[in-house]
Tab-separated table of C-alpha atoms and ligand atoms in Angstrom:
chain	number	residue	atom	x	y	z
A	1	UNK	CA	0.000	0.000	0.000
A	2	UNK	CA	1.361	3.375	-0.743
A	3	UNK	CA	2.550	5.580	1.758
A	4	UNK	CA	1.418	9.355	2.605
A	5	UNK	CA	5.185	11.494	3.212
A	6	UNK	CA	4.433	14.058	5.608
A	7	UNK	CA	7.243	16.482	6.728
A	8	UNK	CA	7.619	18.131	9.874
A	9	UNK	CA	9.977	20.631	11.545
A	10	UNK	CA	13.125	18.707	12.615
A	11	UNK	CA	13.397	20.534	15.775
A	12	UNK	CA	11.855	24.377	16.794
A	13	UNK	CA	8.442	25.572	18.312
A	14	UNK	CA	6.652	23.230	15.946
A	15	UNK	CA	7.802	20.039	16.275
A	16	UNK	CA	6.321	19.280	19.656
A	17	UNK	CA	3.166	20.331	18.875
A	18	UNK	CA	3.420	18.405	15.677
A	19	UNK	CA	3.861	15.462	16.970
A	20	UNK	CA	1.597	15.498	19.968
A	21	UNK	CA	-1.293	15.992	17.433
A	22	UNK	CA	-0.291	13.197	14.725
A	23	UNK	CA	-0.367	11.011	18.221
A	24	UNK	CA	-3.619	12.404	19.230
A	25	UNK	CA	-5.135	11.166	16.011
A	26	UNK	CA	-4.047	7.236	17.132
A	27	UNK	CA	-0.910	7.072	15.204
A	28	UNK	CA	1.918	5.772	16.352
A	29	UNK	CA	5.410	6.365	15.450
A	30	UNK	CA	9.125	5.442	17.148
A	31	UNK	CA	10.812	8.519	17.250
A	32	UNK	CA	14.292	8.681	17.445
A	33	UNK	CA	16.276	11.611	17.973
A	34	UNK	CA	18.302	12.922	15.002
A	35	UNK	CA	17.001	10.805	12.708
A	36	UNK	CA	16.078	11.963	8.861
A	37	UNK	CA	12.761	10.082	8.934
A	38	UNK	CA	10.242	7.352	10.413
A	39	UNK	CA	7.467	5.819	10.078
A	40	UNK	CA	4.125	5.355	11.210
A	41	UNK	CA	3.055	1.975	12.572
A	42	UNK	CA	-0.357	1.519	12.557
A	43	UNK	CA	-1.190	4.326	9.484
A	44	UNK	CA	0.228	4.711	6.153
A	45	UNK	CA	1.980	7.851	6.887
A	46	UNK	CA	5.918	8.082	6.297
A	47	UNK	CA	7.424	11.836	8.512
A	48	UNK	CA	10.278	13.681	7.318
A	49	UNK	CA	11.991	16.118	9.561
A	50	UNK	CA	13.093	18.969	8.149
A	51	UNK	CA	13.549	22.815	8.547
A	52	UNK	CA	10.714	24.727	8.564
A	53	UNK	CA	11.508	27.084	5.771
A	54	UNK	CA	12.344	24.027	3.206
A	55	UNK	CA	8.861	22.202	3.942
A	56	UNK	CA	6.695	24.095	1.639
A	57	UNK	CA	9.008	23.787	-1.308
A	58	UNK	CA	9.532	19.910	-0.557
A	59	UNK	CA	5.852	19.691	-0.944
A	60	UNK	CA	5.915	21.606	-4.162
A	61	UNK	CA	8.000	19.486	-5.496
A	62	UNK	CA	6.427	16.551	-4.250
A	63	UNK	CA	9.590	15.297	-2.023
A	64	UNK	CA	6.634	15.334	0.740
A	65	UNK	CA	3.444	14.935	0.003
A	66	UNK	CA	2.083	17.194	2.970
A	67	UNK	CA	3.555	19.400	5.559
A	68	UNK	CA	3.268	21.052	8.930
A	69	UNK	CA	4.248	24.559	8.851
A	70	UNK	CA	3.637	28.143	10.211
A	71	UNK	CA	1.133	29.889	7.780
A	72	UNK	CA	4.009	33.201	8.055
A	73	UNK	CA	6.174	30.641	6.357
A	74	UNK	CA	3.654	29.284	3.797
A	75	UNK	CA	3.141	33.062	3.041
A	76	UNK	CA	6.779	34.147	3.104
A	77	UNK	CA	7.563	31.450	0.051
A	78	UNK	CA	4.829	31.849	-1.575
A	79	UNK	CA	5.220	28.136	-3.185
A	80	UNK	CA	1.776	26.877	-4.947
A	81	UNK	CA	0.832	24.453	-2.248
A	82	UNK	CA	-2.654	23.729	-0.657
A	83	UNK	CA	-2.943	24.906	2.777
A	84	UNK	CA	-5.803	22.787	4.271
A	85	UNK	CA	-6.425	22.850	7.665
A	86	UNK	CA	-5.289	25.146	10.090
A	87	UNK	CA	-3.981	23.469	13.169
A	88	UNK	CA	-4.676	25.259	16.316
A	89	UNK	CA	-1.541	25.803	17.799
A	90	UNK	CA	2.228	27.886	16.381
A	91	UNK	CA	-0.019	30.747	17.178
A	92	UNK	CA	1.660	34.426	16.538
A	93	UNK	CA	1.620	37.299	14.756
A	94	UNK	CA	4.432	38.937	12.384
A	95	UNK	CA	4.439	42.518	14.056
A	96	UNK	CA	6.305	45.716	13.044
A	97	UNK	CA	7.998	47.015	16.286
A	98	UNK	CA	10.278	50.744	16.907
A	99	UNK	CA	12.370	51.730	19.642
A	100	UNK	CA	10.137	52.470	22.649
A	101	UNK	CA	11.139	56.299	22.883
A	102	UNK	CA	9.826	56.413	18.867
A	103	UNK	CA	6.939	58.797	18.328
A	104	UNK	CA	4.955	56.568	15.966
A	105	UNK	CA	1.153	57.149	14.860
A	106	UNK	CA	0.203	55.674	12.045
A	107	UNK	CA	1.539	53.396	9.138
A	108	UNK	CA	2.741	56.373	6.849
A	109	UNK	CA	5.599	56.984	9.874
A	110	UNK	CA	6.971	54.434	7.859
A	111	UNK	CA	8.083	56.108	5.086
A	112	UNK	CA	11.763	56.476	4.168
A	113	UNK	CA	12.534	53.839	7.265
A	114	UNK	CA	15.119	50.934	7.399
A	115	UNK	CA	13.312	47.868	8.563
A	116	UNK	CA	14.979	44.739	9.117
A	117	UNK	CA	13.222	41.423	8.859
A	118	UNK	CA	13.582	37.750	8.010
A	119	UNK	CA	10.132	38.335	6.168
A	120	UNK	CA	10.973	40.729	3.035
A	121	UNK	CA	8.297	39.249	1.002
A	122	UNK	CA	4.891	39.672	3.311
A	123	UNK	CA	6.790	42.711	4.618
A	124	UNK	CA	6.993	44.215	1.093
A	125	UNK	CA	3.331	43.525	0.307
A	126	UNK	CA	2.024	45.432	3.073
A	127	UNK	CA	4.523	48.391	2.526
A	128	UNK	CA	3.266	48.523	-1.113
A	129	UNK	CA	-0.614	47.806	-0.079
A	130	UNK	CA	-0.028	50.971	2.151
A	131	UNK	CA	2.063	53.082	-0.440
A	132	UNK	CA	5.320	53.149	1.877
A	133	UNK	CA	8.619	53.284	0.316
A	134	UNK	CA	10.902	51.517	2.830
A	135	UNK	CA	14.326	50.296	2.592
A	136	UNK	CA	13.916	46.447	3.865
A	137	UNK	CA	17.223	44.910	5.609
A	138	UNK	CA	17.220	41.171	5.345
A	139	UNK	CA	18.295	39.063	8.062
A	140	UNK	CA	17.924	35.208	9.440
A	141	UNK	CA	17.971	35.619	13.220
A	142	UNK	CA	18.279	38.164	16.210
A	143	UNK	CA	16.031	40.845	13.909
A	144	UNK	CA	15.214	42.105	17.557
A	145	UNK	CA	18.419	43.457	18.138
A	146	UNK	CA	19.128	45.496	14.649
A	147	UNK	CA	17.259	48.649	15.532
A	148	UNK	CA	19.922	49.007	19.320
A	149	UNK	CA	23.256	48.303	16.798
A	150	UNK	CA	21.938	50.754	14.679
A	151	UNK	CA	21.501	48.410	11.625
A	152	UNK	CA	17.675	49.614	11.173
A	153	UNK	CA	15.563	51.812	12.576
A	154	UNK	CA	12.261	49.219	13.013
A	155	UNK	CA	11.835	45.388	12.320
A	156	UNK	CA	9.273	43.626	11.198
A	157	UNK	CA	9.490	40.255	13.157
A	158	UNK	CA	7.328	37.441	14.550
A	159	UNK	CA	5.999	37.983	17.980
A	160	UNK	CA	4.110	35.729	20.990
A	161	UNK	CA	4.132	37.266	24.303
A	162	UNK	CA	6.439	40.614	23.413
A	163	UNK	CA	8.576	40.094	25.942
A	164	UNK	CA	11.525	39.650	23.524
A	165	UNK	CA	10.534	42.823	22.134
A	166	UNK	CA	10.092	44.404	25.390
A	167	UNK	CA	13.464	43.387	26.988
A	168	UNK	CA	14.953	44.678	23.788
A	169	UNK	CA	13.746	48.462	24.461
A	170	UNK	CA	11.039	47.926	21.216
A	171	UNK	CA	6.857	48.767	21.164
A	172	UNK	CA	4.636	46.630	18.985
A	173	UNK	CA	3.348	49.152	16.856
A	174	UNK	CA	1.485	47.121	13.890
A	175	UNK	CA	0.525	43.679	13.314
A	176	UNK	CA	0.610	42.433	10.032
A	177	UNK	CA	-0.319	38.673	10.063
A	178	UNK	CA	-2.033	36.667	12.365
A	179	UNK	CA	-0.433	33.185	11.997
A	180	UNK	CA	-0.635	29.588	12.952
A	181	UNK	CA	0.375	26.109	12.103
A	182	UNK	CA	-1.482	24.628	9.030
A	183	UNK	CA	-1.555	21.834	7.161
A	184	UNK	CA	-0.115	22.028	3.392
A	185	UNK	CA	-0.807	19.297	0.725
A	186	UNK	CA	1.038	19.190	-2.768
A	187	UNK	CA	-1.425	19.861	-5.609
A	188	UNK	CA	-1.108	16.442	-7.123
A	189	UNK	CA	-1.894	14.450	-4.998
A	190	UNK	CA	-3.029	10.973	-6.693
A	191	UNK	CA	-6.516	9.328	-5.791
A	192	UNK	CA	-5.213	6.618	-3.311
A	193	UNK	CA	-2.832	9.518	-1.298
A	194	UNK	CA	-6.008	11.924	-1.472
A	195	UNK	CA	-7.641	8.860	0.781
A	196	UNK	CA	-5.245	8.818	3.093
A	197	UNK	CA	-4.961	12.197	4.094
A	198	UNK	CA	-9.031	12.477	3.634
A	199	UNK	CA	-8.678	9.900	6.612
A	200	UNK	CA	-5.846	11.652	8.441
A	201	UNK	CA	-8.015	14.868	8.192
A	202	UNK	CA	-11.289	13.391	9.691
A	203	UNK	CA	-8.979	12.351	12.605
A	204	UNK	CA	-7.819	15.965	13.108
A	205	UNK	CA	-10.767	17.906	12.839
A	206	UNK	CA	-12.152	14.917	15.315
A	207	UNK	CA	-9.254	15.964	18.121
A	208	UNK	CA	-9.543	19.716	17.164
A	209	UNK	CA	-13.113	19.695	17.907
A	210	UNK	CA	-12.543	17.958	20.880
A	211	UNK	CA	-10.339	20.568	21.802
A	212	UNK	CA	-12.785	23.603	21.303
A	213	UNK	CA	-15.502	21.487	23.408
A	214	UNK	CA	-16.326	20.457	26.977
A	215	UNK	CA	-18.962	17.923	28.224
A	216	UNK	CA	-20.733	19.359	31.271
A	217	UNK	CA	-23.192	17.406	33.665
A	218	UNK	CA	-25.228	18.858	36.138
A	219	UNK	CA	-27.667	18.787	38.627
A	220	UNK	CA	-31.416	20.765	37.720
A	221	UNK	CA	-34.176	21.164	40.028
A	222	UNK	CA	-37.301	19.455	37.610
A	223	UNK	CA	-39.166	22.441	37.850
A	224	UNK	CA	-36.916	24.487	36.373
A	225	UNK	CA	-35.564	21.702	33.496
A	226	UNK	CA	-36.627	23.337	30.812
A	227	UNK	CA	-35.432	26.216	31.040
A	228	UNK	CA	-31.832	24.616	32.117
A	229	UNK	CA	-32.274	22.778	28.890
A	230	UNK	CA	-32.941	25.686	26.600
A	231	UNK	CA	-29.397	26.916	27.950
A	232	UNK	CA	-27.393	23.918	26.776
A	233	UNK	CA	-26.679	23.483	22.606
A	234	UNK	CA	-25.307	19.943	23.036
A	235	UNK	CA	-24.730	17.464	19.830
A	236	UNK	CA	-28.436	16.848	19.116
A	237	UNK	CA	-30.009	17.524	22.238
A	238	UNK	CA	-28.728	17.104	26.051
A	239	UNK	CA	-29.249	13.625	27.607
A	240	UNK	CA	-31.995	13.842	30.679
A	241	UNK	CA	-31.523	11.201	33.137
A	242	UNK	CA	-33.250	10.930	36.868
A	243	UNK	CA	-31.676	11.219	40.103
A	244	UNK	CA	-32.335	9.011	42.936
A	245	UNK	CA	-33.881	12.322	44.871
A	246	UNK	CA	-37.212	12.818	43.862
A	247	UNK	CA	-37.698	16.565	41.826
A	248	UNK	CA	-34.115	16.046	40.837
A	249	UNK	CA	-32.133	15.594	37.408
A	250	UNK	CA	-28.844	14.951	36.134
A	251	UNK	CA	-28.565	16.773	32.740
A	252	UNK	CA	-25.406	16.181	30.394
A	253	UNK	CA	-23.878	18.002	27.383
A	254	UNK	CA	-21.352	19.372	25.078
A	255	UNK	CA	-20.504	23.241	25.383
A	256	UNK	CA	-18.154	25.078	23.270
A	257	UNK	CA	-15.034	27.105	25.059
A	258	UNK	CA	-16.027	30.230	23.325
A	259	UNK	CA	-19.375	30.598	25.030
A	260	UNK	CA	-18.583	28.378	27.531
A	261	UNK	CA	-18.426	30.802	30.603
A	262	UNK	CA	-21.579	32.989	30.008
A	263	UNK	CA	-23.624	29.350	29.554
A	264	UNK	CA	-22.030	28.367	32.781
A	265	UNK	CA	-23.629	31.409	34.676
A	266	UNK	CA	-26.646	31.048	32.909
A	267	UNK	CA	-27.197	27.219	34.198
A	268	UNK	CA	-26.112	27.735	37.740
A	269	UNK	CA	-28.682	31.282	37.947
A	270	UNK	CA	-31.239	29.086	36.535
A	271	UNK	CA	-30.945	26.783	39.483
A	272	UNK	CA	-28.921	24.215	38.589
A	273	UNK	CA	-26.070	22.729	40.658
A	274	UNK	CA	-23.096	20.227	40.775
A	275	UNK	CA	-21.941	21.322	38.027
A	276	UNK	CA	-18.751	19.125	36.311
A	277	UNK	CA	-16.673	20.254	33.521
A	278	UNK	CA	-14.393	17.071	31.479
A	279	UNK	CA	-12.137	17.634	28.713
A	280	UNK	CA	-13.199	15.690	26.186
A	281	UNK	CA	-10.482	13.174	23.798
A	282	UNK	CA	-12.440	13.173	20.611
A	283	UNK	CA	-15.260	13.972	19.016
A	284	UNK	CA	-16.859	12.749	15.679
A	285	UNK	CA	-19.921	14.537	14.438
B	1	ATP	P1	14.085	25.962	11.809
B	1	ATP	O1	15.339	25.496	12.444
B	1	ATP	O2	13.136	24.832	11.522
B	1	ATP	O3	14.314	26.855	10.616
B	1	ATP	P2	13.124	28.421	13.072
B	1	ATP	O4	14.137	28.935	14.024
B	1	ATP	O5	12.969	29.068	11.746
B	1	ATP	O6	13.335	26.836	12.926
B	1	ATP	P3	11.091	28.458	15.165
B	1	ATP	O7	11.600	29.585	15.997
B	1	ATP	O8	11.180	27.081	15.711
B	1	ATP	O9	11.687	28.483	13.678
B	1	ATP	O10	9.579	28.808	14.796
B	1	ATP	C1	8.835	27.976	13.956
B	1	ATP	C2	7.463	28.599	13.753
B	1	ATP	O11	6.777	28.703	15.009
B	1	ATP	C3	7.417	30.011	13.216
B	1	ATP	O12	7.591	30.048	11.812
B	1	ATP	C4	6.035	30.450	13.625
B	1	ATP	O13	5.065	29.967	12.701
B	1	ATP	C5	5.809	29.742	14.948
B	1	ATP	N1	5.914	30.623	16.148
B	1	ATP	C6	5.034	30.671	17.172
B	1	ATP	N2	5.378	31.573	18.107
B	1	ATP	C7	6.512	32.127	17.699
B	1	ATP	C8	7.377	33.142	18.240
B	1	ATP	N3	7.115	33.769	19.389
B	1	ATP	N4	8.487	33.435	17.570
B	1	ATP	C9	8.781	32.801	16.417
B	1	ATP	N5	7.999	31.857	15.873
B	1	ATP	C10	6.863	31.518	16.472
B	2	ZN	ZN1	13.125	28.367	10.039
């Protein structure tokens, strides 16, 4: 049976994350440190490790035939690959940041600046997109520091927290890209690899949902159950079971994180109590 080639960064902020969700999705995989490539036990899935900025151009070419990668990066090379499914986790933003004591107001205090970035290619879009003429200083690594050495006077870098940027005497000023990891597929993919990662897929959006989603049981006073039960979404409709107290009963559901809070005061003003909150591993709708 042929084999899906999916690559993954070799080491970095991704490859944890990568890995934890290929396991997540029941597949099962010996890996070794250092090594080139493995393979999947108990799916047809062969992983490459590689560096992050060579994975979507080994998928164009077909070295891989899928990818995990940071959607900055899929942007930066702009290589004709399918980005699928966006992943959940890698999350940042690429941000333009100036030296804290910088008067800056708007975008068009851009103009005329040296920026220095590892990202000329998203960075020159938006200068152009916001008629700014920049002069854009391209560098790998440390970008933070350019601006105190004098080699620029802003970057354009990727941020999470800002502290880097912080202890490095910079502001945040403008974000440019919202990113996270996603999940890239070659173009060509034939029928029988198409199947494969059709099944790989179901199993992610299976533990992303999961992810989003809580099941919740509760205690509700009978007289008040339908109004408790007007509260709760759930798959098709909560599950309504007695308790052994008379008037009493034990009502269980699926809420989603986003609302998840607000429902939660709802319930317990409407009466109900005990209430229990459990992750939940999977979920197939
Ligand atoms: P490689 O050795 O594979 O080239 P790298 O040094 O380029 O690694 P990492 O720093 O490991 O890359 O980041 C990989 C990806 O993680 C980024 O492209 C981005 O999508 C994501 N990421 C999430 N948070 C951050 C952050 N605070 N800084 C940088 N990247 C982040
Ligand atoms: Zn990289």
């Amino acid at each position: 049976m042929q084999k899906l080639r999916i690559a993954i960064q070799k080491s970095g902020r991704l490859h944890d994350d990568s890995i934890k969700l290929l396991k997540e999705c029941g597949i099962d995989m010996n890996n070794g440190v250092n090594k080139l490539k493995t393979e999947a036990s108990n799916f047809p899935l062969e992983l490459f490790f590689l560096r992050d900025d060579d994975i979507p151009q080994y998928v164009e070419d077909g070295v891989a035939d899928i990818g995990i990668v940071g959607e900055n990066v899929v942007l930066e090379k702009n290589r004709p690959v399918d980005a699928i499914e966006k992943l959940g986790f890698g999350k940042c933003r690429l941000s333009m940041a100036v030296p804290k004591t910088m008067e800056y107001n708007t975008v068009s205090d851009m103009q005329n600046m040296r920026i220095a970035t590892s990202y000329p290619v998203i960075l020159g879009q938006f200068l152009d997109k916001n008629n700014i003429k920049a002069e854009i200083h391209e560098i790998s690594g440390s970008v933070e520091i350019a601006p105190g050495i004098g080699l620029a006077d802003a970057i354009c870098d990727l941020v999470s927290s800002g502290s880097t940027l912080f202890m490095n005497g910079l502001k945040e000023v403008e974000t440019i890209l919202k990113s996270e990891a996603v999940l890239i597929a070659n173009k060509k993919l034939t029928a029988e690899q198409t199947q494969i990662l059709d099944k790989l897929l179901f199993r992610i959006k299976a533990v992303k949902k999961a992810k989003n989603n809580k099941y919740v049981l509760l205690n509700a006073p009978n007289d008040n159950l339908a109004k408790i039960i007007s509260l709760l979404p759930g798959m098709k409709s909560p599950t309504v079971l007695p308790l052994a107290e008379e008037g009493w009963s034990s009502v269980h559901s699926v809420l989603n994180e986003n609302d998840f809070w607000d429902i939660i005061e709802s319930l317990k003003a409407a009466g109900a109590q005990g209430i229990l909150v459990v992750p939940i591993e999977k979920m197939v709708i």
